[in-house]
Amino acid sequence: MSAMILDGKALAQKITDELSHIVADYKERGFSPKLATVLVGEDPASRVYVNLKKKDSEKIGIDYEEFYYKDISEEDLLLLIDDLNERNDIHGILVQLPLPRHIDSNKILERIDPLKDVDGFNPLNVGRILLNISDLFPCTPKGIVKILDEYKIPIEGSDITIINRSNIIGKPLAAMLINRGGTVTVVHSKTKNPKEKIKNADIVIIGVGKINFLTGDMVKEGAVVVDVGITRDLNGIRGDVKYDEVSKKTSYITPVPGGVGPMTRAMLLENLIICFSKQNDCAK
Ligand code: GUN
């Protein structure tokens, strides 16, 4: 079997094209959706991600303001969030993670107005996902579910193994897939017999940040594989999947680059528009 490619790049383009028309319509009517990003510290990868968010926003006409601090106290960062929560011209707030160690990120994320929480990381929004009453989902899990839906890959009744237990990816994704009728196993460093759980899965979603971690012998014939890994090496951006081997066994697979990454970026723009429309009657 040779895998069909799950083309996240093409789907992301289609979604951002649609969003750009929505933004143009708002602007014609005098409304300007605006994203604020907050970056603290000097992590080069975080700088790259924040720059991409600026570029993506501006490309489709979303206004953008960046708040950058080489260093800031937790107290002052909380005050900045309060200020951004109050500002009527800002509709989405994204605090780039990880934050420096002296800042409690949970405290910061909890302070973001749930209506402006474009990342979907505020505990209220996380709880809403668990209860299946949410209309706002973290970008990477949301992008993954959209790719599966686009290619009509069934979630209901499928055995799905997620190799990631982070607050950003694995945990919300597990809840979203359970809500859709999937049977979800979350594999992590303390899991007994992880290989068995991966081999049993109809859908494997992996985000461990280790190049070539998932090899052909680890997956079931005909499985669907979604690669969330992003590691930079001399050849550029690499995923977690040993692509040549795994793609020969699977029915569908996401490439890296061009799979989940572009979808995550598109979902941020979609979330900003969702937040904007919740804050503005004009947009409903
Ligand atoms: N750091 C890594 N991924 C993310 C993300 O999706 N959102 C934010 N805010 N920070 C991140």
CSV table of N, CA and C in Angstrom, one decimal, residues 199-277:
chain,number,residue,atom,x,y,z
A,199,LYS,N,0.6,0.1,17.4
A,199,LYS,CA,0.3,-0.9,16.3
A,199,LYS,C,-1.2,-1.2,16.2
A,200,ASN,N,-1.9,-1.1,17.3
A,200,ASN,CA,-3.3,-1.4,17.3
A,200,ASN,C,-4.1,-0.3,16.6
A,201,ALA,N,-3.6,0.9,16.4
A,201,ALA,CA,-4.4,2.1,16.1
A,201,ALA,C,-4.7,2.1,14.6
A,202,ASP,N,-6.0,2.6,14.4
A,202,ASP,CA,-6.4,2.9,13.0
A,202,ASP,C,-5.8,4.3,12.6
A,203,ILE,N,-5.7,5.2,13.6
A,203,ILE,CA,-5.1,6.5,13.4
A,203,ILE,C,-4.0,6.7,14.4
A,204,VAL,N,-2.8,7.1,14.0
A,204,VAL,CA,-1.7,7.4,14.9
A,204,VAL,C,-1.4,8.9,14.8
A,205,ILE,N,-1.4,9.6,15.9
A,205,ILE,CA,-1.1,11.0,15.8
A,205,ILE,C,0.2,11.2,16.7
A,206,ILE,N,1.2,11.7,16.1
A,206,ILE,CA,2.5,11.7,16.9
A,206,ILE,C,3.1,13.1,16.9
A,207,GLY,N,3.5,13.5,18.1
A,207,GLY,CA,4.2,14.8,18.3
A,207,GLY,C,5.2,14.6,19.4
A,208,VAL,N,6.4,14.1,19.1
A,208,VAL,CA,7.4,13.9,20.2
A,208,VAL,C,8.7,14.7,20.0
A,209,GLY,N,8.8,15.3,18.8
A,209,GLY,CA,10.0,16.1,18.5
A,209,GLY,C,11.3,15.3,18.3
A,210,LYS,N,11.1,14.0,17.8
A,210,LYS,CA,12.3,13.2,17.5
A,210,LYS,C,12.2,12.7,16.1
A,211,ILE,N,13.2,13.1,15.3
A,211,ILE,CA,13.2,12.7,13.9
A,211,ILE,C,13.3,11.2,13.7
A,212,ASN,N,12.5,10.7,12.8
A,212,ASN,CA,12.4,9.2,12.5
A,212,ASN,C,12.0,8.3,13.7
A,213,PHE,N,11.3,8.9,14.6
A,213,PHE,CA,10.9,8.1,15.8
A,213,PHE,C,9.9,7.0,15.4
A,214,LEU,N,9.0,7.3,14.6
A,214,LEU,CA,7.9,6.3,14.2
A,214,LEU,C,8.4,5.6,12.9
A,215,THR,N,8.7,4.3,13.1
A,215,THR,CA,9.2,3.5,11.9
A,215,THR,C,8.1,2.6,11.3
A,216,GLY,N,8.3,2.1,10.1
A,216,GLY,CA,7.3,1.3,9.4
A,216,GLY,C,6.8,0.1,10.2
A,217,ASP,N,7.7,-0.5,11.0
A,217,ASP,CA,7.2,-1.7,11.7
A,217,ASP,C,6.3,-1.4,12.9
A,218,MET,N,6.2,-0.1,13.2
A,218,MET,CA,5.4,0.2,14.4
A,218,MET,C,3.9,0.5,14.1
A,219,VAL,N,3.6,0.6,12.8
A,219,VAL,CA,2.2,0.9,12.5
A,219,VAL,C,1.5,-0.2,11.8
A,220,LYS,N,0.2,-0.2,11.9
A,220,LYS,CA,-0.7,-1.2,11.3
A,220,LYS,C,-0.8,-1.0,9.8
A,221,GLU,N,-0.8,-2.0,9.0
A,221,GLU,CA,-1.1,-1.9,7.6
A,221,GLU,C,-2.4,-1.1,7.4
A,222,GLY,N,-2.3,0.0,6.6
A,222,GLY,CA,-3.6,0.7,6.2
A,222,GLY,C,-3.9,1.8,7.2
A,223,ALA,N,-3.1,2.0,8.3
A,223,ALA,CA,-3.4,3.0,9.3
A,223,ALA,C,-3.2,4.4,8.7
A,224,VAL,N,-3.8,5.4,9.4
A,224,VAL,CA,-3.6,6.8,9.0
A,224,VAL,C,-2.6,7.4,10.0
A,225,VAL,N,-1.6,8.1,9.5
A,225,VAL,CA,-0.6,8.7,10.4
A,225,VAL,C,-0.5,10.2,10.2
A,226,VAL,N,-0.6,10.9,11.4
A,226,VAL,CA,-0.6,12.4,11.4
A,226,VAL,C,0.7,12.8,12.2
A,227,ASP,N,1.6,13.5,11.5
A,227,ASP,CA,2.9,13.8,12.1
A,227,ASP,C,2.9,15.3,12.5
A,228,VAL,N,2.9,15.5,13.9
A,228,VAL,CA,2.9,16.8,14.4
A,228,VAL,C,4.3,17.3,14.8
A,229,GLY,N,5.3,16.5,14.5
A,229,GLY,CA,6.7,16.8,14.9
A,229,GLY,C,7.2,18.0,14.1
A,230,ILE,N,8.0,18.8,14.8
A,230,ILE,CA,8.7,19.9,14.1
A,230,ILE,C,10.1,20.0,14.7
A,231,THR,N,11.1,19.5,14.0
A,231,THR,CA,12.5,19.6,14.4
A,231,THR,C,13.2,20.2,13.2
A,232,ARG,N,14.1,21.1,13.5
A,232,ARG,CA,14.9,21.7,12.5
A,232,ARG,C,16.3,21.0,12.4
A,233,ASP,N,16.7,20.5,11.2
A,233,ASP,CA,18.0,20.0,11.1
A,233,ASP,C,18.6,20.6,9.8
A,234,LEU,N,19.7,20.1,9.4
A,234,LEU,CA,20.4,20.7,8.2
A,234,LEU,C,19.5,20.7,6.9
A,235,ASN,N,18.6,19.7,6.9
A,235,ASN,CA,17.7,19.5,5.7
A,235,ASN,C,16.5,20.4,5.8
A,236,GLY,N,16.3,21.2,6.9
A,236,GLY,CA,15.1,22.0,7.0
A,236,GLY,C,14.3,21.4,8.2
A,237,ILE,N,12.9,21.5,8.0
A,237,ILE,CA,12.0,21.1,9.0
A,237,ILE,C,11.7,19.6,8.8
A,238,ARG,N,11.8,18.8,9.9
A,238,ARG,CA,11.6,17.4,9.9
A,238,ARG,C,10.6,17.0,10.9
A,239,GLY,N,9.8,16.0,10.6
A,239,GLY,CA,8.8,15.5,11.5
A,239,GLY,C,9.3,14.3,12.3
A,240,ASP,N,8.4,13.6,13.0
A,240,ASP,CA,8.7,12.5,13.8
A,240,ASP,C,8.6,11.1,13.1
A,241,VAL,N,8.2,11.1,11.9
A,241,VAL,CA,7.9,9.9,11.2
A,241,VAL,C,9.0,9.6,10.2
A,242,LYS,N,9.4,8.3,10.1
A,242,LYS,CA,10.3,7.9,9.1
A,242,LYS,C,9.5,7.7,7.8
A,243,TYR,N,9.4,8.7,7.1
A,243,TYR,CA,8.4,8.9,6.1
A,243,TYR,C,8.4,7.8,5.0
A,244,ASP,N,9.6,7.5,4.5
A,244,ASP,CA,9.8,6.5,3.4
A,244,ASP,C,9.2,5.2,3.8
A,245,GLU,N,9.5,4.7,5.0
A,245,GLU,CA,9.0,3.4,5.5
A,245,GLU,C,7.5,3.5,5.8
A,246,VAL,N,7.1,4.5,6.6
A,246,VAL,CA,5.8,4.5,7.1
A,246,VAL,C,4.8,4.7,6.0
A,247,SER,N,5.1,5.6,5.0
A,247,SER,CA,4.2,5.9,3.9
A,247,SER,C,3.9,4.7,3.0
A,248,LYS,N,4.8,3.7,3.1
A,248,LYS,CA,4.5,2.5,2.3
A,248,LYS,C,3.5,1.6,2.9
A,249,LYS,N,3.2,1.7,4.2
A,249,LYS,CA,2.3,0.9,4.9
A,249,LYS,C,0.9,1.5,5.2
A,250,THR,N,0.9,2.8,5.2
A,250,THR,CA,-0.3,3.5,5.6
A,250,THR,C,-1.2,3.9,4.5
A,251,SER,N,-2.5,4.2,4.8
A,251,SER,CA,-3.4,4.6,3.8
A,251,SER,C,-3.3,6.1,3.6
A,252,TYR,N,-3.1,6.8,4.6
A,252,TYR,CA,-3.0,8.3,4.5
A,252,TYR,C,-1.9,8.8,5.5
A,253,ILE,N,-1.2,9.8,5.1
A,253,ILE,CA,-0.1,10.3,5.9
A,253,ILE,C,0.0,11.9,5.7
A,254,THR,N,0.4,12.6,6.7
A,254,THR,CA,0.7,14.0,6.6
A,254,THR,C,2.2,14.2,6.3
A,255,PRO,N,2.5,15.0,5.3
A,255,PRO,CA,4.0,15.3,5.1
A,255,PRO,C,4.5,16.3,6.1
A,256,VAL,N,5.8,16.4,6.3
A,256,VAL,CA,6.4,17.5,7.1
A,256,VAL,C,7.6,18.0,6.2
A,257,PRO,N,7.6,19.3,5.8
A,257,PRO,CA,6.5,20.3,6.0
A,257,PRO,C,5.3,20.1,5.1
A,258,GLY,N,4.3,20.9,5.3
A,258,GLY,CA,3.1,20.9,4.4
A,258,GLY,C,1.9,20.1,4.9
A,259,GLY,N,2.0,19.6,6.2
A,259,GLY,CA,0.9,18.9,6.8
A,259,GLY,C,0.2,19.6,7.9
A,260,VAL,N,0.5,19.3,9.1
A,260,VAL,CA,-0.2,19.9,10.3
A,260,VAL,C,0.2,21.4,10.5
A,261,GLY,N,1.5,21.7,10.2
A,261,GLY,CA,2.0,23.1,10.5
A,261,GLY,C,1.2,24.2,9.8
A,262,PRO,N,0.9,24.1,8.5
A,262,PRO,CA,0.1,25.2,7.9
A,262,PRO,C,-1.3,25.2,8.4
A,263,MET,N,-1.8,24.0,8.8
A,263,MET,CA,-3.2,24.0,9.4
A,263,MET,C,-3.2,24.7,10.7
A,264,THR,N,-2.2,24.5,11.6
A,264,THR,CA,-2.2,25.2,12.9
A,264,THR,C,-2.2,26.7,12.7
A,265,ARG,N,-1.4,27.2,11.7
A,265,ARG,CA,-1.4,28.6,11.4
A,265,ARG,C,-2.7,29.1,10.9
A,266,ALA,N,-3.4,28.4,10.0
A,266,ALA,CA,-4.7,28.8,9.5
A,266,ALA,C,-5.7,28.8,10.7
A,267,MET,N,-5.6,27.9,11.6
A,267,MET,CA,-6.6,27.8,12.7
A,267,MET,C,-6.5,29.0,13.6
A,268,LEU,N,-5.3,29.5,13.8
A,268,LEU,CA,-5.2,30.7,14.6
A,268,LEU,C,-6.0,31.9,14.0
A,269,LEU,N,-5.9,32.0,12.7
A,269,LEU,CA,-6.6,33.1,12.0
A,269,LEU,C,-8.1,32.8,12.1
A,270,GLU,N,-8.5,31.6,12.0
A,270,GLU,CA,-10.0,31.2,12.1
A,270,GLU,C,-10.4,31.5,13.6
A,271,ASN,N,-9.6,31.2,14.6
A,271,ASN,CA,-10.0,31.5,15.9
A,271,ASN,C,-10.1,33.0,16.2
A,272,LEU,N,-9.2,33.7,15.6
A,272,LEU,CA,-9.3,35.2,15.8
A,272,LEU,C,-10.6,35.7,15.2
A,273,ILE,N,-11.0,35.2,14.1
A,273,ILE,CA,-12.3,35.6,13.5
A,273,ILE,C,-13.5,35.2,14.4
A,274,ILE,N,-13.4,34.0,15.0
A,274,ILE,CA,-14.4,33.5,15.9
A,274,ILE,C,-14.5,34.4,17.1
A,275,CYS,N,-13.3,34.8,17.7
A,275,CYS,CA,-13.3,35.7,18.8
A,275,CYS,C,-13.9,37.0,18.5
A,276,PHE,N,-13.5,37.5,17.3
A,276,PHE,CA,-14.0,38.8,16.8
A,276,PHE,C,-15.5,38.8,16.7
A,277,SER,N,-16.1,37.8,16.1
A,277,SER,CA,-17.5,37.7,15.9
A,277,SER,C,-18.3,37.6,17.2
